[in-house]
Short mmCIF file of C-alpha atoms in Angstrom, two decimals:
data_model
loop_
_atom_site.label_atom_id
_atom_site.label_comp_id
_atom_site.label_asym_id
_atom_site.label_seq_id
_atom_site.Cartn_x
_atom_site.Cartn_y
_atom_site.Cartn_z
CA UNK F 1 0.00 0.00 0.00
CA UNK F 2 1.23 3.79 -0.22
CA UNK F 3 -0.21 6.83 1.60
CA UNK F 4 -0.13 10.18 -0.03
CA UNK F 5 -1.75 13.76 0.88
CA UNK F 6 -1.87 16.37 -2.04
CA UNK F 7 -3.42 19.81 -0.41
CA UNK F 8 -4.71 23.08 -1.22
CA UNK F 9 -4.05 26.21 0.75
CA UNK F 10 -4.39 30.11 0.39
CA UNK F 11 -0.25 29.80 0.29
CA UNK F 12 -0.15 26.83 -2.26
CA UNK F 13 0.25 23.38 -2.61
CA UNK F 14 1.48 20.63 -0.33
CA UNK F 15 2.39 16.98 -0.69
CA UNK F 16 3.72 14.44 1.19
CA UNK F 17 4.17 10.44 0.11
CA UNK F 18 5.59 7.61 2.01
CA UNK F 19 8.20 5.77 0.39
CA UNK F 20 7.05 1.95 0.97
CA UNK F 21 5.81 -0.42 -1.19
CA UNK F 22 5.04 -4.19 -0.93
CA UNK F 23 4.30 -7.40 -2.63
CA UNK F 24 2.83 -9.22 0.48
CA UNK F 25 4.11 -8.18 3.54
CA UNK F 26 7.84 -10.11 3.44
CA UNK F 27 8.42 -8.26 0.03
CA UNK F 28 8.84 -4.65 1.04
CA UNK F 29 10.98 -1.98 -1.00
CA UNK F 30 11.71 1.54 -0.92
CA UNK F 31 10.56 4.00 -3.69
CA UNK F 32 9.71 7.15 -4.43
CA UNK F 33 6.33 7.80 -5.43
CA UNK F 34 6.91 12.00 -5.66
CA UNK F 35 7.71 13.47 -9.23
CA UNK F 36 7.95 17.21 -9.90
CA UNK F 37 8.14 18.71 -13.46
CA UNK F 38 9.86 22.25 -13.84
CA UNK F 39 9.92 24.81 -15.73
CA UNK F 40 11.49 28.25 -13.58
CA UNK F 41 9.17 30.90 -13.71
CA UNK F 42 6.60 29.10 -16.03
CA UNK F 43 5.55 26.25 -14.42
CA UNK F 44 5.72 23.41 -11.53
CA UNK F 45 3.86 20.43 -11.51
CA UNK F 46 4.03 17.12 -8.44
CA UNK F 47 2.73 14.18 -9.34
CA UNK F 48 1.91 11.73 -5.91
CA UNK F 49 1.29 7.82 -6.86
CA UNK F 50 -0.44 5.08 -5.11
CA UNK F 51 -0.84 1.62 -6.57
CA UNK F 52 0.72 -0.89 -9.06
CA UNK F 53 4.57 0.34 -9.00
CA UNK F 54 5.19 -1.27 -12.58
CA UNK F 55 2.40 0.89 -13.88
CA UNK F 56 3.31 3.67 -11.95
CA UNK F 57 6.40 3.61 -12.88
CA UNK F 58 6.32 3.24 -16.59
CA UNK F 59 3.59 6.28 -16.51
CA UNK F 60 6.66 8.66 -14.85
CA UNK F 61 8.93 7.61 -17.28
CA UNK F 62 6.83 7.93 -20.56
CA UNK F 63 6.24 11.71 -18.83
CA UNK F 64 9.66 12.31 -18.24
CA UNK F 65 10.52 10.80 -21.48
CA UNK F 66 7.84 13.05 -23.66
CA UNK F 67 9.17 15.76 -21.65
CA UNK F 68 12.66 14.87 -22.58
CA UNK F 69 12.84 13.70 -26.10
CA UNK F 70 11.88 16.87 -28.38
CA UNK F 71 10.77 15.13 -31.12
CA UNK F 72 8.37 13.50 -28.93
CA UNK F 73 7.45 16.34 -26.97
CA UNK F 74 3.95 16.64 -28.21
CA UNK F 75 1.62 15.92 -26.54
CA UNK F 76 3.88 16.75 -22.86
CA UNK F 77 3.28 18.08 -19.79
CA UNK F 78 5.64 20.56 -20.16
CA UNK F 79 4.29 22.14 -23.21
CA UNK F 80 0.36 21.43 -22.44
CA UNK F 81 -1.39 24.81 -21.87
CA UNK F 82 -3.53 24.65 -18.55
CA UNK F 83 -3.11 22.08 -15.61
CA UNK F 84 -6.02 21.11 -16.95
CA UNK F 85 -4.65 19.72 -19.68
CA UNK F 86 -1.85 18.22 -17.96
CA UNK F 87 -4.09 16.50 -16.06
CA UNK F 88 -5.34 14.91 -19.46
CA UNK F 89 -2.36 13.85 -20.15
CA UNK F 90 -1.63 12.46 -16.95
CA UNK F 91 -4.67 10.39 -17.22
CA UNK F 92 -4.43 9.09 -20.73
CA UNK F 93 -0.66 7.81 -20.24
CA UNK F 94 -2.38 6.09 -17.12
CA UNK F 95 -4.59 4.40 -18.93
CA UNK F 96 -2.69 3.28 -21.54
CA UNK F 97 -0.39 1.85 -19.54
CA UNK F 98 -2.86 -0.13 -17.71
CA UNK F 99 -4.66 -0.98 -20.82
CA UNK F 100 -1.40 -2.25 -22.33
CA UNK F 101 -0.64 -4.24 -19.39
CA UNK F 102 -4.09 -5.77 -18.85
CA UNK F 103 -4.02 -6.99 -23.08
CA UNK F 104 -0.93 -9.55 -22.07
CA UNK F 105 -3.42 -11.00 -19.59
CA UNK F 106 -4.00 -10.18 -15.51
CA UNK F 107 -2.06 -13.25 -13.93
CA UNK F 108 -1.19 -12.22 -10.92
CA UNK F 109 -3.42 -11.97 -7.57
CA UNK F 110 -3.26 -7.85 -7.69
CA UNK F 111 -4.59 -5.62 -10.49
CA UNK F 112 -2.22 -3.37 -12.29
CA UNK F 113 -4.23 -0.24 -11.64
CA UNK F 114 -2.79 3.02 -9.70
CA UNK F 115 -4.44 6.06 -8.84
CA UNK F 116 -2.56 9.62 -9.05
CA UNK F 117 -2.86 12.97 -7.84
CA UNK F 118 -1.06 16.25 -9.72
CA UNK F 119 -1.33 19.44 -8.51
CA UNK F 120 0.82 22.64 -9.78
CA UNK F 121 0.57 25.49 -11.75
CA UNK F 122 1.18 27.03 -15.04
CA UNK F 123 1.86 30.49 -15.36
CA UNK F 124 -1.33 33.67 -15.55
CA UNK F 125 -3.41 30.27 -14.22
CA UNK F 126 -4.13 29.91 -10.34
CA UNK F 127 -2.67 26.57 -8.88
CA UNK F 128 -5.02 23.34 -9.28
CA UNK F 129 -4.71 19.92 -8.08
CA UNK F 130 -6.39 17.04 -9.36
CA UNK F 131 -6.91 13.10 -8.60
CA UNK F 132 -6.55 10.71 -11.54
CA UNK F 133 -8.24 7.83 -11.41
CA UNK F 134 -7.06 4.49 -13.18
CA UNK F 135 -9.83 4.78 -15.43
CA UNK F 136 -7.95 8.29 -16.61
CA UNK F 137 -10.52 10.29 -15.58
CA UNK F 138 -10.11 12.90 -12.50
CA UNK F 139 -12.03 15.37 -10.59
CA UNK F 140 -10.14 18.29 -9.23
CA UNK F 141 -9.73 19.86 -5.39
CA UNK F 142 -12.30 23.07 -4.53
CA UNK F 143 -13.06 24.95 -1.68
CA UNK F 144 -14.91 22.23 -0.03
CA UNK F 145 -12.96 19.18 -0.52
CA UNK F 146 -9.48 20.93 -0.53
CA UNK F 147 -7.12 17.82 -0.29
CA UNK F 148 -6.85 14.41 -1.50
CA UNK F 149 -5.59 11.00 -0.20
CA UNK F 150 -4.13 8.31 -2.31
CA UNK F 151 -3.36 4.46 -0.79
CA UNK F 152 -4.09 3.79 3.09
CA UNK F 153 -6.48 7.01 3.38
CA UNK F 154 -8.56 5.73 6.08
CA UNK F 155 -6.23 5.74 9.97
CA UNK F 156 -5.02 9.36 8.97
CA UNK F 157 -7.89 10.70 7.66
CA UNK F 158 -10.01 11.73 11.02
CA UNK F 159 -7.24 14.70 11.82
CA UNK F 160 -7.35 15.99 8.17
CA UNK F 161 -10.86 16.61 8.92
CA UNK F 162 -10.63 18.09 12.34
CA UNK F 163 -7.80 20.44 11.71
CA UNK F 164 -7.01 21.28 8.00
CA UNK F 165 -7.89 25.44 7.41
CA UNK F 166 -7.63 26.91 4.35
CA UNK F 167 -5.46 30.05 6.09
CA UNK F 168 -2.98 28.04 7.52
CA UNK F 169 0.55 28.31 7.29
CA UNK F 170 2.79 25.84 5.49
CA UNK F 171 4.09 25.02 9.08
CA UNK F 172 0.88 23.94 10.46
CA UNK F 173 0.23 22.24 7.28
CA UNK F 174 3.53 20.36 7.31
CA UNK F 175 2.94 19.54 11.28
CA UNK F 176 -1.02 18.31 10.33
CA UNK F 177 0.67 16.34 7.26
CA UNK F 178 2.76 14.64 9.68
CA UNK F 179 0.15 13.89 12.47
CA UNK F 180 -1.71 11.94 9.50
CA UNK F 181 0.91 9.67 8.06
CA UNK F 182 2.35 8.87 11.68
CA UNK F 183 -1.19 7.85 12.76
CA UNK F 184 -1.25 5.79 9.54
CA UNK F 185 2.74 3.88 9.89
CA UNK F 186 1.74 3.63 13.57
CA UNK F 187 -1.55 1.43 12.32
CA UNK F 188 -0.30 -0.43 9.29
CA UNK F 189 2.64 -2.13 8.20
CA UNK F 190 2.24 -1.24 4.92
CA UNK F 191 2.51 2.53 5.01
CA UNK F 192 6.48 3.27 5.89
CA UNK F 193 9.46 6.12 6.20
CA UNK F 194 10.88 7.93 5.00
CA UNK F 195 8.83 10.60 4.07
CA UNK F 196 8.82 12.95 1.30
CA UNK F 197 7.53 16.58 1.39
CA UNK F 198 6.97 19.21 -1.14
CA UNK F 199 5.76 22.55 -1.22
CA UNK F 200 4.98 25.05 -3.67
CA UNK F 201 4.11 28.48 -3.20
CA UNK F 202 1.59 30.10 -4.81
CA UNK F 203 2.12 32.30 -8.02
CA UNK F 204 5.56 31.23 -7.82
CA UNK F 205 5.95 28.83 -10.49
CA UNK F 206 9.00 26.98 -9.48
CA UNK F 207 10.08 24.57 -6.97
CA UNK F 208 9.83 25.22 -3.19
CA UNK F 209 11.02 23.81 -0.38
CA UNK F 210 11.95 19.89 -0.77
CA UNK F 211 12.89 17.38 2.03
CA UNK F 212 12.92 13.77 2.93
CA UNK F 213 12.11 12.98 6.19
CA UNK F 214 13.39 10.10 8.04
CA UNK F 215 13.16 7.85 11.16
CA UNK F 216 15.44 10.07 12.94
CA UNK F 217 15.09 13.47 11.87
CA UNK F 218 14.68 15.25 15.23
CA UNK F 219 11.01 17.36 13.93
CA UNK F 220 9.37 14.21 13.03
CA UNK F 221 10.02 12.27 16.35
CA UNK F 222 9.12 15.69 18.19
CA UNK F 223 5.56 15.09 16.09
CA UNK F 224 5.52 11.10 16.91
CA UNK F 225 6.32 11.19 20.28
CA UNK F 226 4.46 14.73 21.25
CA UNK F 227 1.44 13.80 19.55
CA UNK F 228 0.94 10.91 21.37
CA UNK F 229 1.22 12.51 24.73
CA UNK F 230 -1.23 15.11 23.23
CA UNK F 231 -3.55 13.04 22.64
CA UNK F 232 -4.06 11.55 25.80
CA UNK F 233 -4.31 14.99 27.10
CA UNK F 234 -6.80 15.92 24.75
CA UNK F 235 -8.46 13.01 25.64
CA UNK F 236 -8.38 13.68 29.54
CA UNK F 237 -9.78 17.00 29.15
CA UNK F 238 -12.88 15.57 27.69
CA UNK F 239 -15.53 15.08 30.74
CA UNK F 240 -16.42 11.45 31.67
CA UNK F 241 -19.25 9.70 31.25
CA UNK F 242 -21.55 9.34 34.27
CA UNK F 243 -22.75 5.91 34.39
CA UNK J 1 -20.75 -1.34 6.74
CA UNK J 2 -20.66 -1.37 10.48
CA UNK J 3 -18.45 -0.23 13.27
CA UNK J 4 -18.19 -2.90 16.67
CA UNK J 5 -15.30 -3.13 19.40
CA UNK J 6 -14.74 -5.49 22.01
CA UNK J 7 -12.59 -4.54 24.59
CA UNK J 8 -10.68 -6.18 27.62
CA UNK J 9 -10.26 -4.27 31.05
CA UNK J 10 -8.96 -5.10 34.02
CA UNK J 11 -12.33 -4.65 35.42
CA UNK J 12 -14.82 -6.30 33.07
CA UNK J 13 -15.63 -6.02 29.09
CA UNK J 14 -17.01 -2.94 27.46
CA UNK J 15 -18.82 -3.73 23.71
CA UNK J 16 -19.99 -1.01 21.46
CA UNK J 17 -21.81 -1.63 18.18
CA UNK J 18 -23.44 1.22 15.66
CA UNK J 19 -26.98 0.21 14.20
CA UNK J 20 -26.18 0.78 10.25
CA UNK J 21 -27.02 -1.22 7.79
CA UNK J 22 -26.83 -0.48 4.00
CA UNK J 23 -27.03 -2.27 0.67
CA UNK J 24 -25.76 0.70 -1.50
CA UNK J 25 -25.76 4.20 0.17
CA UNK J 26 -29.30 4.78 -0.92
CA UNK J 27 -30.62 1.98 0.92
CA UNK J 28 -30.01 2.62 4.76
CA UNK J 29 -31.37 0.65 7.46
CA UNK J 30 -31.01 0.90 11.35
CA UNK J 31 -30.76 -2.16 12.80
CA UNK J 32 -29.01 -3.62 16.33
CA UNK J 33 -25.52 -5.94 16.11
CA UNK J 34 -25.49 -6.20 19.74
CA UNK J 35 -26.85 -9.48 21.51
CA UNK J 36 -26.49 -10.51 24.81
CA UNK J 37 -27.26 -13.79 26.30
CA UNK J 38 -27.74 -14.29 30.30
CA UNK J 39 -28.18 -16.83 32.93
CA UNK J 40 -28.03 -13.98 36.00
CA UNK J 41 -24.85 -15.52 38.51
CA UNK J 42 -23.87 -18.04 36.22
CA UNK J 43 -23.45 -16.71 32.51
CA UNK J 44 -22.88 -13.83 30.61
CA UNK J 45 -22.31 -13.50 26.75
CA UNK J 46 -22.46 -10.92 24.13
CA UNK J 47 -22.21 -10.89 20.58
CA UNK J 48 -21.11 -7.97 17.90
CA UNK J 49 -21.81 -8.65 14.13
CA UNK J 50 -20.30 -7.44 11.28
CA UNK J 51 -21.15 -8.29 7.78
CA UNK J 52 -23.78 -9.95 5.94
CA UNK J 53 -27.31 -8.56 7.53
CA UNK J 54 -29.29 -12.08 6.27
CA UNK J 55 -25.90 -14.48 7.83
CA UNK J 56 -26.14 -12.38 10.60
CA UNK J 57 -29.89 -12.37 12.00
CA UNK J 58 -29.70 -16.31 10.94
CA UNK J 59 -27.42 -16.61 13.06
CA UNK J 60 -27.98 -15.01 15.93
CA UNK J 61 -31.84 -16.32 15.63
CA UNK J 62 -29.96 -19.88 15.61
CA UNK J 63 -28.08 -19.12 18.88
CA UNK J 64 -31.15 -18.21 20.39
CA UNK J 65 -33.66 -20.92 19.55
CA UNK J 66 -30.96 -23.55 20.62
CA UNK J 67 -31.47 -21.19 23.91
CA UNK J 68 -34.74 -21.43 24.31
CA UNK J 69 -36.07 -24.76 22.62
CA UNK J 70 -35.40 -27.29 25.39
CA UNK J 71 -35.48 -30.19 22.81
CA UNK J 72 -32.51 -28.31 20.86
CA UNK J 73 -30.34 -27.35 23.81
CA UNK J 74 -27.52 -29.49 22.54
CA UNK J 75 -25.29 -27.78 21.62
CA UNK J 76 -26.33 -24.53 23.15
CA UNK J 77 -24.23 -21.22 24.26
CA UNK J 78 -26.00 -21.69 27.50
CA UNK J 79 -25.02 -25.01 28.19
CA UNK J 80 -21.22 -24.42 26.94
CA UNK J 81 -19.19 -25.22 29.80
CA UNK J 82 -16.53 -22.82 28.71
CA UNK J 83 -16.41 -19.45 26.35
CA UNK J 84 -13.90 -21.04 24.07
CA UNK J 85 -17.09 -23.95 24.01
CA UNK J 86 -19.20 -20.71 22.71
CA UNK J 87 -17.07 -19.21 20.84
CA UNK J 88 -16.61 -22.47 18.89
CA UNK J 89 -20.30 -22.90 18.51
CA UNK J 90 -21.22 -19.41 17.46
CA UNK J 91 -18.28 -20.39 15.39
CA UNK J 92 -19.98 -23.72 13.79
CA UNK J 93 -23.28 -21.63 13.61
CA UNK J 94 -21.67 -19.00 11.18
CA UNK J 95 -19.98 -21.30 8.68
CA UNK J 96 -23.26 -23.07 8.92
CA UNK J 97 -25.26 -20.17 7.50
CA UNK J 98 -22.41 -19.32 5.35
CA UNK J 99 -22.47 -22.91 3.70
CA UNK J 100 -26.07 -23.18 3.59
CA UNK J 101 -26.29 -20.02 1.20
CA UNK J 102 -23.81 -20.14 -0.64
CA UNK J 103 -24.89 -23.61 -2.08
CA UNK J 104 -27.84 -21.98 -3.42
CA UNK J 105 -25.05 -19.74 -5.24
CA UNK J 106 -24.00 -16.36 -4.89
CA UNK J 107 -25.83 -14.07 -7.00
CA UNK J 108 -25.49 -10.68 -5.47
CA UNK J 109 -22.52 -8.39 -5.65
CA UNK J 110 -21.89 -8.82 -2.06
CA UNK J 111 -20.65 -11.74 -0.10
CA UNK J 112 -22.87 -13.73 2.42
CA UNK J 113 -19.76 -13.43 4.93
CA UNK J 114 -19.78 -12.00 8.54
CA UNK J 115 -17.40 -11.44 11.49
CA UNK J 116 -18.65 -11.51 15.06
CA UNK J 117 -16.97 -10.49 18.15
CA UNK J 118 -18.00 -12.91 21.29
CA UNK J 119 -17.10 -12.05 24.65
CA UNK J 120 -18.43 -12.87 27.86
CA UNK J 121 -18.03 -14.93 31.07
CA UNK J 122 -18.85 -18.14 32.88
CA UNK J 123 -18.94 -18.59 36.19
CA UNK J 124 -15.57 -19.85 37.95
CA UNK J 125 -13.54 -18.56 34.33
CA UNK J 126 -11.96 -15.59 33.66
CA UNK J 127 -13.59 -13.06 31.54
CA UNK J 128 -12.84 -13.91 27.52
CA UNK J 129 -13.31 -12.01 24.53
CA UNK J 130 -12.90 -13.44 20.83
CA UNK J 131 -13.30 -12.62 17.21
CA UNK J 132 -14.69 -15.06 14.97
CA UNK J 133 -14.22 -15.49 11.68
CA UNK J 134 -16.55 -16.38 8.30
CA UNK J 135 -14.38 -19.83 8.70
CA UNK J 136 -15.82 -20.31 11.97
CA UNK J 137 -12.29 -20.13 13.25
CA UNK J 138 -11.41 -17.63 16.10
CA UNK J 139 -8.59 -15.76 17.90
CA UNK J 140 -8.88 -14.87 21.10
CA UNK J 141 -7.71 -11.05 22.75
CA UNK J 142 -4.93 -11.00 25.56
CA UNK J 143 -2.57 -8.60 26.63
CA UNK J 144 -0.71 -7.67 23.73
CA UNK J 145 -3.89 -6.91 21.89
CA UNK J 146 -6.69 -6.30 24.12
CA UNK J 147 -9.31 -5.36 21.55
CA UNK J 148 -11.24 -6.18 18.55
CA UNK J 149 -12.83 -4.19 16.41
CA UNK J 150 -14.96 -5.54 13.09
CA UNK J 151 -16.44 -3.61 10.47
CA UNK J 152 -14.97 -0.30 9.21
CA UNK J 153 -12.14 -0.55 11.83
CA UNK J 154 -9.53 1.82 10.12
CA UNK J 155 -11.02 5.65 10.81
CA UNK J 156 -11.29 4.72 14.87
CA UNK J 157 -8.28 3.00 15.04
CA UNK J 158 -5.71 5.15 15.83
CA UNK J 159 -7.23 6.93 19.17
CA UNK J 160 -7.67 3.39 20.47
CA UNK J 161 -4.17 2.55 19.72
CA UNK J 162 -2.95 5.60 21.81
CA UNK J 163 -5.21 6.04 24.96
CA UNK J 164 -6.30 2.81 25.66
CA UNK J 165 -4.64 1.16 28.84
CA UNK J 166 -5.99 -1.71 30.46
CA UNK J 167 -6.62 -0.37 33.74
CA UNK J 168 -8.67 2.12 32.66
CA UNK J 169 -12.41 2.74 33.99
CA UNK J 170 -15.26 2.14 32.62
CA UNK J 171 -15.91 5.99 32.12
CA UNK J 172 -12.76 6.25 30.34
CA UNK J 173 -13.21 2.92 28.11
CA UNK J 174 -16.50 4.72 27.03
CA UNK J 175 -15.16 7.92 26.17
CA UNK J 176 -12.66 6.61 24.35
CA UNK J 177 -14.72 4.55 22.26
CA UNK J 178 -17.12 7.29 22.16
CA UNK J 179 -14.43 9.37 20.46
CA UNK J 180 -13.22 6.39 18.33
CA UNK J 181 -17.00 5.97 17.28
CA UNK J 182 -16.95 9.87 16.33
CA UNK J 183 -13.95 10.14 14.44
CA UNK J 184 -16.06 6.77 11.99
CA UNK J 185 -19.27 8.66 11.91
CA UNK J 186 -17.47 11.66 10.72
CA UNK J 187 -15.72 10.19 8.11
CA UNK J 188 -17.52 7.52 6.76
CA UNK J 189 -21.57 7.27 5.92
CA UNK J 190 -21.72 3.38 6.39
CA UNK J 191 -21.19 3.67 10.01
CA UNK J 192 -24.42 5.77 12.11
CA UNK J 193 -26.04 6.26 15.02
CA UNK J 194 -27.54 5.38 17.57
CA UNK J 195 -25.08 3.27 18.85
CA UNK J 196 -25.12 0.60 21.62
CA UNK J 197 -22.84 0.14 24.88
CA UNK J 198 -23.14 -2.93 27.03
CA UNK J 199 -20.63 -3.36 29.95
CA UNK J 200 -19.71 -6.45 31.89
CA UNK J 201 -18.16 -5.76 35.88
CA UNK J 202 -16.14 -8.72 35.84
CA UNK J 203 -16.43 -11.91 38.38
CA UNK J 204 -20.40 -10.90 37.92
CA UNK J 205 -21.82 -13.09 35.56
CA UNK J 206 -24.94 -10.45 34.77
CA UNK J 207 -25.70 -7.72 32.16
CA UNK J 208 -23.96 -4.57 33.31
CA UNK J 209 -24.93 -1.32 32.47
CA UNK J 210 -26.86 -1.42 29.11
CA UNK J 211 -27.85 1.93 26.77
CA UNK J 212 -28.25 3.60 23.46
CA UNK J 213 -26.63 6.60 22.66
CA UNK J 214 -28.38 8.55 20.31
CA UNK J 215 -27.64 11.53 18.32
CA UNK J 216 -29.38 13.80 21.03
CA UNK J 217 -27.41 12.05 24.01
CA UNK J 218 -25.95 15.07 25.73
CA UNK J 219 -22.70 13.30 26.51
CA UNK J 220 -22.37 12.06 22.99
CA UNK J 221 -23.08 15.74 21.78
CA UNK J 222 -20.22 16.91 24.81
CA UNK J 223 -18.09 14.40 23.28
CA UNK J 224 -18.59 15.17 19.62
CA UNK J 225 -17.97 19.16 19.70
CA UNK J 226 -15.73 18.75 22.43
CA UNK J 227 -13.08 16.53 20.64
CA UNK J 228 -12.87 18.63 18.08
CA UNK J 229 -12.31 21.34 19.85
CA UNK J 230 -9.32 18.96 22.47
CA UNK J 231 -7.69 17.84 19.37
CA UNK J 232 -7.24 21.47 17.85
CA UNK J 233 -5.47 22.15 21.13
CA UNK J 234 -3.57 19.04 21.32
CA UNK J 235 -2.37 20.12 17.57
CA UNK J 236 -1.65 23.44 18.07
CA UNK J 237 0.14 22.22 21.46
CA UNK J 238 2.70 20.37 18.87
CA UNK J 239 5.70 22.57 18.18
CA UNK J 240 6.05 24.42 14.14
CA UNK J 241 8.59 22.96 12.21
CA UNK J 242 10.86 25.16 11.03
CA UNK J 243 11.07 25.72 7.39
#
């Protein structure tokens, strides 16, 4: 499994992924499921991926590769118009990856699909963030469902709910980010550091702060161990029952 | 769906079970997955279900006709001279029903499977709580996991996994799966109120306290508004990172 968090704010864009992925549970790897496209000044673009690492894969690298090879270059994400657009793109290399996959026959026990979610912007256009669903199809992030989840949504989902604010800083929003996917490697082996975080500030069309974060970086076991202890305080200040 | 826990104290067991059913979200029904079975001083059971509505009210209507037809008593829960004697039968019951339907085939999207939770105690035993499988297999709690939870487990999870203790009162257990209740409801539509609590004091071999919490309970409504309000505290307790 994979958890990811793409999220809108007044300030810009977030995303964290974790970096595990399995084939049962006594097959686990490490990868990266975080992909930004740049252009300085014209555009950034993150693309967060849960599912099927072979198709997951191959869709990153027929991106990178349209975006590299010139004579190729149409249709890329790097020339496409709108994030719209992009997010076309996105979702037709999807499915024709799957599609191409599924033709040679489904043989093993898990299907080949993968869900994605992009988010950037392109220049004189506000920043947008989509999902993309296997199918290639996608529905985009508003007002009132600011922020997707990709792979084990469920454990770290509650907090999301009870805490995201549009307004907030990109501290807050890192510390909330964190709260979630701890909650989530706390409840299930398949979600697993390290971490990887990116931000992107609005209008500014170019890459913004980018870090992995790891088992022992000093912030993250501030988060793991504090929120813990705040929790049960939280939880004590709530009035008991009288039975 | 359906959200049940079982839970393991020091002093006694604490169950709570939502009333949700659904086939489809537009196609809701309320209906009780808490049963309890007594012999005052000598025996006390209760059973959660998750799963199948039609396996489960078989079922259950099973366990309680061997109660109550003398003729059938053999085997009955109430005759069990052990839990892990009813936790087997309720055990044999469910792969029963299972067996028995799916012979006449399976023709609707969903399966006829079910999970029950089955805790309870007999007189001169300890206190025992189990989870039951569709197989009619079963795994018992004990200290190193000291609850069960069946049904949409994932959203609730992760409070439980941070405040529970086991010597914790029975105002506390019920807070906290009050809260862990909350956090479901919030996030997920298959899982509604009212709910149901039963406790069991242990070494007392009778129905404890028994109630159902509905949306207007006042302490349900303190508990609602006020952990949202706790775990905005307990996150802004957390310290920034530093960017």
């Amino acid at each position: 499994m994979t958890y990811c968090v793409g999220m809108r704010l007044d300030r810009g864009l977030v995303f964290m992924s974790d970096t595990r992925t399995n084939a049962g549970v006594d097959n686990i790897s490490t990868f990266r499921k975080m992909f930004t496209f740049e252009e300085a000044g014209e555009r950034f673009i993150t693309i967060l991926t849960a599912g099927n690492l072979a198709t997951t894969q191959a869709v990153i690298s027929m991106l990178e590769e349209r975006t590299k090879a010139p004579a190729e270059r149409s249709p890329s994400i790097m020339d496409a118009p709108s994030m719209f657009q992009v997010a076309r793109l996105v979702g037709q290399t999807l499915r024709e990856v799957i599609a191409a996959n599924a033709e040679t026959g489904q043989r093993a026990d898990t299907a080949f699909n993968a869900t994605l979610i992009v988010g950037g912007q392109i220049a004189d256009s506000p920043p947008r963030l989509f999902m993309v669903y296997p199918e290639g199809n996608f529905i985009e992030a508003g007002e009132d469902t600011p922020y997707f989840q990709i792979g084990e949504t469920k454990y770290g989902r509650p907090i999301l709910v009870r805490a995201y604010e549009p307004d907030m800083s990109f501290e807050a929003a890192v510390k909330l980010l964190l709260v979630s996917f701890d909650s989530t490697i706390k409840a299930n082996l398949s979600v697993g550091l390290p971490l990887d975080l990116q931000l992107y500030e609005a209008d500014s069309c170019k890459q913004g702060l980018s870090r992995r974060i790891d088992a022992e970086d000093p912030y993250f076991q501030a988060i793991s161990t504090g929120w813990g202890s705040a929790l049960k305080r939280a939880f004590d200040s709530l009035p008991d029952i009288t039975l």
